[in-house]
PDB file of C-alpha atoms in Angstrom:
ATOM      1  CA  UNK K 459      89.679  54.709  78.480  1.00 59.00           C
ATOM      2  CA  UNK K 460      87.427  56.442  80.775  1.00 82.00           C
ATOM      3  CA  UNK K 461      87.119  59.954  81.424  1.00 85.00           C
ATOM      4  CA  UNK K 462      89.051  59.661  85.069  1.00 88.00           C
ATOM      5  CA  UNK K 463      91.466  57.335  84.009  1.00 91.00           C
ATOM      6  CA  UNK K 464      91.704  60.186  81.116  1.00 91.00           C
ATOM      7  CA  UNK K 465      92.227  63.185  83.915  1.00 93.00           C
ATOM      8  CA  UNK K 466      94.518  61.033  86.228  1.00 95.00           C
ATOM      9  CA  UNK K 467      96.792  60.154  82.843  1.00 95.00           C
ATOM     10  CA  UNK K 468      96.625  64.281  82.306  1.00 95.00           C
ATOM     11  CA  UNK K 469      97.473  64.826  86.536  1.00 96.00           C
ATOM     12  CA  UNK K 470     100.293  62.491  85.741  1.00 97.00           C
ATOM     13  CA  UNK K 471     101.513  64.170  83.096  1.00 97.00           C
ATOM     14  CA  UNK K 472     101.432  67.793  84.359  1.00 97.00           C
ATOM     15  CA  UNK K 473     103.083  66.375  87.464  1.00 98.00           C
ATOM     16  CA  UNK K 474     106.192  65.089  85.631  1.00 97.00           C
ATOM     17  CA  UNK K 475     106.553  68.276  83.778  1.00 96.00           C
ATOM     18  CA  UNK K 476     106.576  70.180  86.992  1.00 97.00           C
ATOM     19  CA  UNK K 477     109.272  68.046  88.092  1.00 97.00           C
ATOM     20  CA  UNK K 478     111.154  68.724  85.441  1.00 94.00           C
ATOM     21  CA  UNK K 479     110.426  72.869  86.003  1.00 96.00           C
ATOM     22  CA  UNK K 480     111.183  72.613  89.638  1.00 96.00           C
ATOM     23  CA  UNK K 481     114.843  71.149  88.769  1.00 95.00           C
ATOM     24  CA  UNK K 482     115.619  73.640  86.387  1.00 94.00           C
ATOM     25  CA  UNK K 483     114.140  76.053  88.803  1.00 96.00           C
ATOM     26  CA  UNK K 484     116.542  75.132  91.440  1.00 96.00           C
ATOM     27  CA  UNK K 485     119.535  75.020  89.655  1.00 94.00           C
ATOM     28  CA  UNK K 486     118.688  78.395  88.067  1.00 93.00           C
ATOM     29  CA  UNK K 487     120.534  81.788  89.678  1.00 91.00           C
ATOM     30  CA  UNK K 488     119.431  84.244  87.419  1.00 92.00           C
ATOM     31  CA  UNK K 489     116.054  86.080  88.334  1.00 92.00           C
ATOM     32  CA  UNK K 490     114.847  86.428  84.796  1.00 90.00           C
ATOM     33  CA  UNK K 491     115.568  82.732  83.967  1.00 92.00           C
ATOM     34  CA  UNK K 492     113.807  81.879  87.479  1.00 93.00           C
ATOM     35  CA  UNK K 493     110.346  84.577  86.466  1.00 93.00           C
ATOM     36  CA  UNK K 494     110.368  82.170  83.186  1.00 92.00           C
ATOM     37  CA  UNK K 495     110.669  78.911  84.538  1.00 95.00           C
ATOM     38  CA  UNK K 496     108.440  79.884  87.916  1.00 94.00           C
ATOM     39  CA  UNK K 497     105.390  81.656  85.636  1.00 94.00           C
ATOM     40  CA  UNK K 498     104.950  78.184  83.182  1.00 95.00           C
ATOM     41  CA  UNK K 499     105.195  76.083  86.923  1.00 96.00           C
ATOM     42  CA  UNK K 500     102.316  78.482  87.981  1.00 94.00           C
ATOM     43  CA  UNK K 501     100.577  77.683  85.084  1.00 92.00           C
ATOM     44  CA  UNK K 502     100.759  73.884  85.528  1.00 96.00           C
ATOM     45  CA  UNK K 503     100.043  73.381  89.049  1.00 96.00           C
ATOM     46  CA  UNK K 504      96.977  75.731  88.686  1.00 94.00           C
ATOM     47  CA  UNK K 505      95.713  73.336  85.446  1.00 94.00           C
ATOM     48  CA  UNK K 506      96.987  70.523  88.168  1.00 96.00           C
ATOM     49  CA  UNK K 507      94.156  71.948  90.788  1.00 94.00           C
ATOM     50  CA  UNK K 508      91.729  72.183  88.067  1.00 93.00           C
ATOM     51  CA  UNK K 509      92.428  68.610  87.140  1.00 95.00           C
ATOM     52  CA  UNK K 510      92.664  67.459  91.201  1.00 95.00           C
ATOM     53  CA  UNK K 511      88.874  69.335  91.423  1.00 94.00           C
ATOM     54  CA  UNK K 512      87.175  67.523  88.510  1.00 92.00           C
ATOM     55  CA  UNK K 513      88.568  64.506  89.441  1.00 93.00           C
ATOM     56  CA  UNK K 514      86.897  65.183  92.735  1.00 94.00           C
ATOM     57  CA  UNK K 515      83.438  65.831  90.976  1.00 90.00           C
ATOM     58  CA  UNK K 516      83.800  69.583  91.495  1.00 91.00           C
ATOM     59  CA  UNK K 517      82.873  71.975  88.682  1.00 85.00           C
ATOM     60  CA  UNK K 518      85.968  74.099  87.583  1.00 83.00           C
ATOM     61  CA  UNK K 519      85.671  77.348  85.748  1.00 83.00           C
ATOM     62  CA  UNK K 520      88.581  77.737  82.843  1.00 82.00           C
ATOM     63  CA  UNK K 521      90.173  80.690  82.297  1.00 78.00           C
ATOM     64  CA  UNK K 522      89.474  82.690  79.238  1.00 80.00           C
ATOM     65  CA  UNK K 523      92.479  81.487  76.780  1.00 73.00           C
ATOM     66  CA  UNK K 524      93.790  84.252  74.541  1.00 69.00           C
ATOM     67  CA  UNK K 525      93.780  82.901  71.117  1.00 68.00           C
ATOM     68  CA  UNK K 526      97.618  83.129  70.393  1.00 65.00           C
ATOM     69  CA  UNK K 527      98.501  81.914  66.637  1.00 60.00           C
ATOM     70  CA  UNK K 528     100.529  78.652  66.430  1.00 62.00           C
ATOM     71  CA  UNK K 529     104.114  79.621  65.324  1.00 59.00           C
ATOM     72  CA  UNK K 530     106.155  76.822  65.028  1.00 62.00           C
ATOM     73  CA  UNK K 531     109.069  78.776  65.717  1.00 58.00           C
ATOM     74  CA  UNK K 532     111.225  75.948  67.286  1.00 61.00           C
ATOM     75  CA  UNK K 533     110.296  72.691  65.253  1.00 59.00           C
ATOM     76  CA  UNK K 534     113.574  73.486  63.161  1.00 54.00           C
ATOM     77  CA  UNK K 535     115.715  73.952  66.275  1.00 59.00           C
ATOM     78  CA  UNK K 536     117.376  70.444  67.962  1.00 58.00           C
ATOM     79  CA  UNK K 537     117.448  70.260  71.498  1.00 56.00           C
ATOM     80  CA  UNK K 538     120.325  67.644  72.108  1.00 56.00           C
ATOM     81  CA  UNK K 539     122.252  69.330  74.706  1.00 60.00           C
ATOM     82  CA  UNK K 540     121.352  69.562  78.512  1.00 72.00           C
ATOM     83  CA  UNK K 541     119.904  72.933  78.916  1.00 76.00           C
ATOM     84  CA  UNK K 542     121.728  75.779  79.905  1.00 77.00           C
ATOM     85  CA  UNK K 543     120.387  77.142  83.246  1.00 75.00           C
ATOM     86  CA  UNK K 544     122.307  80.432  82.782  1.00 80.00           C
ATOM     87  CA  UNK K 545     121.087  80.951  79.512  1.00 86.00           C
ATOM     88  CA  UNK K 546     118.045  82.628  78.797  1.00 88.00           C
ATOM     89  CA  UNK K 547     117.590  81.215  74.956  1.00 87.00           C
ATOM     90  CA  UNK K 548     118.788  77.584  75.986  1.00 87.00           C
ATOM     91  CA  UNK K 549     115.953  77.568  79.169  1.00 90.00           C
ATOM     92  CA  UNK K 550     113.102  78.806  76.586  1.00 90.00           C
ATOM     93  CA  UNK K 551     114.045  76.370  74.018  1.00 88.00           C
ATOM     94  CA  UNK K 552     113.593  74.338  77.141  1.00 89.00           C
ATOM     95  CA  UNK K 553     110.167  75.628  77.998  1.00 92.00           C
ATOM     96  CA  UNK K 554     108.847  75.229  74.264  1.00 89.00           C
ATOM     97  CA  UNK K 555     110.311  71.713  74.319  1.00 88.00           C
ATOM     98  CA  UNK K 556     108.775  70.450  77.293  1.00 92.00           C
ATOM     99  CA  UNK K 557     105.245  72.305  76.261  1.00 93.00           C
ATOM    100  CA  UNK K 558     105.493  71.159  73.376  1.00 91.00           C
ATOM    101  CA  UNK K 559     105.853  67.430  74.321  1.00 92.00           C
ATOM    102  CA  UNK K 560     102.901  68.259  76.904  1.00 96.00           C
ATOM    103  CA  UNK K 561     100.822  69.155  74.206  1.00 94.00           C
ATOM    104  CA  UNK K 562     101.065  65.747  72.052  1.00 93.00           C
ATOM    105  CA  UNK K 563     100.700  63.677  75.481  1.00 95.00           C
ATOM    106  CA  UNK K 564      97.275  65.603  76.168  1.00 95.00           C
ATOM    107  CA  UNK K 565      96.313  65.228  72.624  1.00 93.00           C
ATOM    108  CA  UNK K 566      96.931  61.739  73.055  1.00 92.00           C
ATOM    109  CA  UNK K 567      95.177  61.213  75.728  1.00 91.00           C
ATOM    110  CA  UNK K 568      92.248  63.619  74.218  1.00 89.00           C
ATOM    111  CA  UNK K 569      92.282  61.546  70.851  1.00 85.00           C
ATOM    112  CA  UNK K 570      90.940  58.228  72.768  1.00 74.00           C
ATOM    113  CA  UNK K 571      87.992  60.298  74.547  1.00 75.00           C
ATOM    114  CA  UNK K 572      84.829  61.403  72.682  1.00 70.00           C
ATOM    115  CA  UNK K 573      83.022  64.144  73.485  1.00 65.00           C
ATOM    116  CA  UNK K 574      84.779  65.285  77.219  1.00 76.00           C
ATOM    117  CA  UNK K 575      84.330  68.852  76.820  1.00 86.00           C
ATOM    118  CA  UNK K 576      86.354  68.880  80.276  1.00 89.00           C
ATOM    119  CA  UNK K 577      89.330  67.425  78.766  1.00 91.00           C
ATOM    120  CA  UNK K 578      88.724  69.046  75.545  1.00 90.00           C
ATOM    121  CA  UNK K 579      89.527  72.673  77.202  1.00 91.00           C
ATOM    122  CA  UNK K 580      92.082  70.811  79.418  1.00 93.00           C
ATOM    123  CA  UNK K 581      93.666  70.261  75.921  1.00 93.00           C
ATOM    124  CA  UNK K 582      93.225  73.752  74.567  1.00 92.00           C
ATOM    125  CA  UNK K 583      94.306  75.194  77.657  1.00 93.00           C
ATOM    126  CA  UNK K 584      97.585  73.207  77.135  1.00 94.00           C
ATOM    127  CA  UNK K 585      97.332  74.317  73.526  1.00 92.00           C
ATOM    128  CA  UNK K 586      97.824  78.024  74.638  1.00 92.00           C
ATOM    129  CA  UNK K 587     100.075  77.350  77.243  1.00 93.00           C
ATOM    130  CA  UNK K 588     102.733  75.965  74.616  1.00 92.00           C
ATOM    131  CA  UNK K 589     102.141  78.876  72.120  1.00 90.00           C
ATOM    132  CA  UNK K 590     102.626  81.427  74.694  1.00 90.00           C
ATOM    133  CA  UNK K 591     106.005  79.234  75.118  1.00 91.00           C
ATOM    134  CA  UNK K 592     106.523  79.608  71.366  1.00 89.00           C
ATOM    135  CA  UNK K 593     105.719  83.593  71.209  1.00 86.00           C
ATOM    136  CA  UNK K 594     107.992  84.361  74.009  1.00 88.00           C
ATOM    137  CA  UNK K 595     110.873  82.315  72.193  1.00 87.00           C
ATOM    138  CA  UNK K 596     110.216  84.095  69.053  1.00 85.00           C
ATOM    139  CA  UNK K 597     109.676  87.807  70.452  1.00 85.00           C
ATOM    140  CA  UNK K 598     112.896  87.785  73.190  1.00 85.00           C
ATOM    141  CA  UNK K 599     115.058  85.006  71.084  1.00 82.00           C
ATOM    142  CA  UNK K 600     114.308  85.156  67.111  1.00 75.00           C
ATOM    143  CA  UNK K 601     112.956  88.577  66.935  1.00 68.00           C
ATOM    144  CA  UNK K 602     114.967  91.273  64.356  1.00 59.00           C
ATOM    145  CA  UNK K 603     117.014  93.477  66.554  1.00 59.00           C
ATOM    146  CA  UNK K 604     116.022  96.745  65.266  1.00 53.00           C
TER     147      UNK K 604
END
């Protein structure tokens, strides 16, 4: 695999999730379930304009990533229901899914490219992008109420 084919596979991928986010978005009333769902579709479609730009040829400057600790706070939890648009802990379950399942698709895609550094930070970028899923799940969802 090339490196575009690589970047269009990732483009692809992001814009499927989005799809997915704008759905959920839509059916969604609640304004705190909406800020959720709308900040990870932010997110996405500005790692989609990175993508769209270095598959133009243009140089794009990453962010600085925080370096958020991987949790694994929902690997034990089984998403087999359709998501709950007026619940808060069923839409972030949700978001850690679907990041989640982003993650392994760009590490896929990562794992048959050598040496990309583009796609590299494309991956880690997507890295922090599910933990931040993961810590938000944990602190509003499985943290000790005090």
């Amino acid at each position: 695999m090339d490196g575009r084919k690589a970047l269009e596979d990732m483009k692809g991928i992001i814009e499927k999730a989005l799809e997915s986010y704008e759905s959920l978005y839509d059916k969604a009333t609640l304004s705190n379930i909406r800020y959720f769902l709308k900040g990870f579709m932010d997110e996405h479609r500005t790692m989609e304009a990175a993508v769209s730009s270095l598959l133009k040829g243009k140089h794009f400057e990453f962010p600085d990533l925080p370096n958020r600790p991987k949790l694994d706070a929902v690997g034990h939890i089984s998403l087999t229901e359709d998501t709950q648009v007026g619940s808060l802990q069923s839409v972030l379950l949700f978001i850690c899914r679907k990041e989640e399942e982003i993650s392994n698709e760009f590490d896929k895609v990562v794992t048959n490219m050598k040496g990309s550094s583009d796609l590299n930070k494309l991956k880690q970028w997507q890295e922090q992008i599910f933990r931040k899923a993961e810590h938000l799940y944990t602190d509003l969802i499985e943290a000790p109420s005090k």
